[in-house]
Amino acid sequence: MSAQRPDHSEQRRLHPLPRGLVELYGLIAVLVVLIPEWIADGTINFGQINGVDSLPMRARAWRTLPELRLASMNLSEMRNLAREMRLLHYAMDTRTRLNSRLLRRLRRRNAL
């Protein structure tokens, strides 16, 4: 009267879901996740002709705080700013180093 134990070496059989149910789950995933994401992306980029610019920085803080302005720039924009501000040897600086040099220069310029 001993109960038979299943052999651990034999592979456990999983019952697959019906193909129609898997396709239904896929459709629900598209409806719930992807379509709202596409709508949000289209709404954010609506009205941008060239598609290069991201969200406009309309807040006063983005215009006045140099830290936020530099954080929103890519490295080439930072190098262009360094050239305009006549920083020496800016081309060999890393982003972190260039950021700190530009911040010092901007603060010095605003202090005058």
PDB file of C-alpha atoms in Angstrom:
ATOM      1  CA  MET A   1       0.000   0.000   0.000  1.00  0.00           C
ATOM      2  CA  SER A   2       2.747   2.353  -0.711  1.00  0.00           C
ATOM      3  CA  ALA A   3       1.912   5.246  -2.978  1.00  0.00           C
ATOM      4  CA  GLN A   4       3.902   5.382  -6.140  1.00  0.00           C
ATOM      5  CA  ARG A   5       6.206   8.353  -6.301  1.00  0.00           C
ATOM      6  CA  PRO A   6       6.941   9.867  -9.683  1.00  0.00           C
ATOM      7  CA  ASP A   7      10.464   9.376 -10.918  1.00  0.00           C
ATOM      8  CA  HIS A   8      12.367  12.687 -10.781  1.00  0.00           C
ATOM      9  CA  SER A   9      14.463  11.679 -13.770  1.00  0.00           C
ATOM     10  CA  GLU A  10      11.506  11.533 -16.134  1.00  0.00           C
ATOM     11  CA  GLN A  11      10.648  14.878 -17.701  1.00  0.00           C
ATOM     12  CA  ARG A  12       7.529  16.625 -16.511  1.00  0.00           C
ATOM     13  CA  ARG A  13       5.050  17.209 -19.305  1.00  0.00           C
ATOM     14  CA  LEU A  14       3.585  20.670 -19.560  1.00  0.00           C
ATOM     15  CA  HIS A  15       0.219  21.167 -21.148  1.00  0.00           C
ATOM     16  CA  PRO A  16       0.594  23.820 -23.848  1.00  0.00           C
ATOM     17  CA  LEU A  17      -1.952  26.572 -24.184  1.00  0.00           C
ATOM     18  CA  PRO A  18      -4.177  26.430 -27.216  1.00  0.00           C
ATOM     19  CA  ARG A  19      -2.864  28.443 -30.170  1.00  0.00           C
ATOM     20  CA  GLY A  20      -5.924  30.700 -30.206  1.00  0.00           C
ATOM     21  CA  LEU A  21      -5.409  31.659 -26.562  1.00  0.00           C
ATOM     22  CA  VAL A  22      -1.749  32.527 -27.198  1.00  0.00           C
ATOM     23  CA  GLU A  23      -2.763  34.743 -30.130  1.00  0.00           C
ATOM     24  CA  LEU A  24      -5.419  36.390 -27.963  1.00  0.00           C
ATOM     25  CA  TYR A  25      -2.805  37.175 -25.287  1.00  0.00           C
ATOM     26  CA  GLY A  26      -0.565  38.648 -27.988  1.00  0.00           C
ATOM     27  CA  LEU A  27      -3.385  40.863 -29.240  1.00  0.00           C
ATOM     28  CA  ILE A  28      -4.163  42.044 -25.712  1.00  0.00           C
ATOM     29  CA  ALA A  29      -0.479  42.872 -25.189  1.00  0.00           C
ATOM     30  CA  VAL A  30      -0.462  44.982 -28.345  1.00  0.00           C
ATOM     31  CA  LEU A  31      -3.652  46.787 -27.379  1.00  0.00           C
ATOM     32  CA  VAL A  32      -2.631  47.472 -23.787  1.00  0.00           C
ATOM     33  CA  VAL A  33       1.075  48.265 -24.189  1.00  0.00           C
ATOM     34  CA  LEU A  34       2.157  49.153 -27.701  1.00  0.00           C
ATOM     35  CA  ILE A  35      -0.731  51.237 -29.020  1.00  0.00           C
ATOM     36  CA  PRO A  36      -0.770  53.696 -26.079  1.00  0.00           C
ATOM     37  CA  GLU A  37       3.007  53.980 -26.412  1.00  0.00           C
ATOM     38  CA  TRP A  38       2.682  54.831 -30.120  1.00  0.00           C
ATOM     39  CA  ILE A  39      -0.044  57.363 -29.361  1.00  0.00           C
ATOM     40  CA  ALA A  40       2.095  59.028 -26.675  1.00  0.00           C
ATOM     41  CA  ASP A  41       5.118  59.160 -28.978  1.00  0.00           C
ATOM     42  CA  GLY A  42       3.015  60.652 -31.764  1.00  0.00           C
ATOM     43  CA  THR A  43       1.569  63.228 -29.391  1.00  0.00           C
ATOM     44  CA  ILE A  44       4.991  64.269 -28.112  1.00  0.00           C
ATOM     45  CA  ASN A  45       6.435  64.587 -31.603  1.00  0.00           C
ATOM     46  CA  PHE A  46       3.346  66.223 -33.102  1.00  0.00           C
ATOM     47  CA  GLY A  47       4.175  69.427 -34.922  1.00  0.00           C
ATOM     48  CA  GLN A  48       7.902  68.845 -35.145  1.00  0.00           C
ATOM     49  CA  ILE A  49       8.910  69.208 -38.750  1.00  0.00           C
ATOM     50  CA  ASN A  50      12.468  67.920 -38.729  1.00  0.00           C
ATOM     51  CA  GLY A  51      12.045  65.455 -35.836  1.00  0.00           C
ATOM     52  CA  VAL A  52      15.445  66.343 -34.339  1.00  0.00           C
ATOM     53  CA  ASP A  53      14.271  68.441 -31.412  1.00  0.00           C
ATOM     54  CA  SER A  54      12.835  66.801 -28.344  1.00  0.00           C
ATOM     55  CA  LEU A  55      10.369  68.351 -25.933  1.00  0.00           C
ATOM     56  CA  PRO A  56      10.659  72.131 -25.773  1.00  0.00           C
ATOM     57  CA  MET A  57      12.240  73.488 -22.642  1.00  0.00           C
ATOM     58  CA  ARG A  58       9.723  76.116 -21.675  1.00  0.00           C
ATOM     59  CA  ALA A  59      10.295  76.203 -17.953  1.00  0.00           C
ATOM     60  CA  ARG A  60      12.169  79.184 -16.601  1.00  0.00           C
ATOM     61  CA  ALA A  61      14.587  76.896 -14.781  1.00  0.00           C
ATOM     62  CA  TRP A  62      15.764  75.335 -18.065  1.00  0.00           C
ATOM     63  CA  ARG A  63      16.572  78.779 -19.437  1.00  0.00           C
ATOM     64  CA  THR A  64      18.265  80.140 -16.331  1.00  0.00           C
ATOM     65  CA  LEU A  65      20.126  77.272 -14.647  1.00  0.00           C
ATOM     66  CA  PRO A  66      23.323  76.394 -16.508  1.00  0.00           C
ATOM     67  CA  GLU A  67      23.403  72.888 -15.013  1.00  0.00           C
ATOM     68  CA  LEU A  68      20.096  72.009 -16.660  1.00  0.00           C
ATOM     69  CA  ARG A  69      21.082  73.613 -19.950  1.00  0.00           C
ATOM     70  CA  LEU A  70      24.326  71.638 -20.095  1.00  0.00           C
ATOM     71  CA  ALA A  71      22.606  68.408 -19.071  1.00  0.00           C
ATOM     72  CA  SER A  72      20.253  68.709 -22.024  1.00  0.00           C
ATOM     73  CA  MET A  73      23.103  69.203 -24.534  1.00  0.00           C
ATOM     74  CA  ASN A  74      24.928  66.453 -26.349  1.00  0.00           C
ATOM     75  CA  LEU A  75      28.731  66.485 -26.521  1.00  0.00           C
ATOM     76  CA  SER A  76      28.940  68.255 -29.878  1.00  0.00           C
ATOM     77  CA  GLU A  77      26.645  71.047 -28.637  1.00  0.00           C
ATOM     78  CA  MET A  78      28.793  71.387 -25.537  1.00  0.00           C
ATOM     79  CA  ARG A  79      31.919  71.646 -27.701  1.00  0.00           C
ATOM     80  CA  ASN A  80      30.271  74.300 -29.847  1.00  0.00           C
ATOM     81  CA  LEU A  81      29.457  76.261 -26.696  1.00  0.00           C
ATOM     82  CA  ALA A  82      33.055  75.850 -25.507  1.00  0.00           C
ATOM     83  CA  ARG A  83      34.296  77.206 -28.834  1.00  0.00           C
ATOM     84  CA  GLU A  84      31.937  80.188 -28.544  1.00  0.00           C
ATOM     85  CA  MET A  85      33.157  80.813 -24.990  1.00  0.00           C
ATOM     86  CA  ARG A  86      36.767  80.481 -26.193  1.00  0.00           C
ATOM     87  CA  LEU A  87      37.777  77.685 -23.849  1.00  0.00           C
ATOM     88  CA  LEU A  88      41.225  76.319 -24.646  1.00  0.00           C
ATOM     89  CA  HIS A  89      41.783  72.628 -25.400  1.00  0.00           C
ATOM     90  CA  TYR A  90      38.102  71.731 -25.106  1.00  0.00           C
ATOM     91  CA  ALA A  91      38.258  69.108 -27.862  1.00  0.00           C
ATOM     92  CA  MET A  92      40.233  66.645 -25.769  1.00  0.00           C
ATOM     93  CA  ASP A  93      38.027  66.941 -22.683  1.00  0.00           C
ATOM     94  CA  THR A  94      35.592  64.245 -21.666  1.00  0.00           C
ATOM     95  CA  ARG A  95      31.964  65.166 -21.191  1.00  0.00           C
ATOM     96  CA  THR A  96      32.365  65.357 -17.404  1.00  0.00           C
ATOM     97  CA  ARG A  97      35.460  67.543 -17.588  1.00  0.00           C
ATOM     98  CA  LEU A  98      33.952  69.790 -20.266  1.00  0.00           C
ATOM     99  CA  ASN A  99      30.778  70.103 -18.214  1.00  0.00           C
ATOM    100  CA  SER A 100      32.689  71.276 -15.147  1.00  0.00           C
ATOM    101  CA  ARG A 101      34.787  73.740 -17.180  1.00  0.00           C
ATOM    102  CA  LEU A 102      31.711  75.199 -18.873  1.00  0.00           C
ATOM    103  CA  LEU A 103      29.889  75.514 -15.545  1.00  0.00           C
ATOM    104  CA  ARG A 104      32.817  77.406 -14.027  1.00  0.00           C
ATOM    105  CA  ARG A 105      32.963  79.739 -17.012  1.00  0.00           C
ATOM    106  CA  LEU A 106      29.201  80.310 -17.030  1.00  0.00           C
ATOM    107  CA  ARG A 107      29.142  81.055 -13.306  1.00  0.00           C
ATOM    108  CA  ARG A 108      32.075  83.443 -13.668  1.00  0.00           C
ATOM    109  CA  ARG A 109      30.348  85.178 -16.576  1.00  0.00           C
ATOM    110  CA  ASN A 110      27.057  85.515 -14.632  1.00  0.00           C
ATOM    111  CA  ALA A 111      28.896  86.849 -11.587  1.00  0.00           C
ATOM    112  CA  LEU A 112      30.195  89.848 -13.529  1.00  0.00           C
TER     113      LEU A 112
END
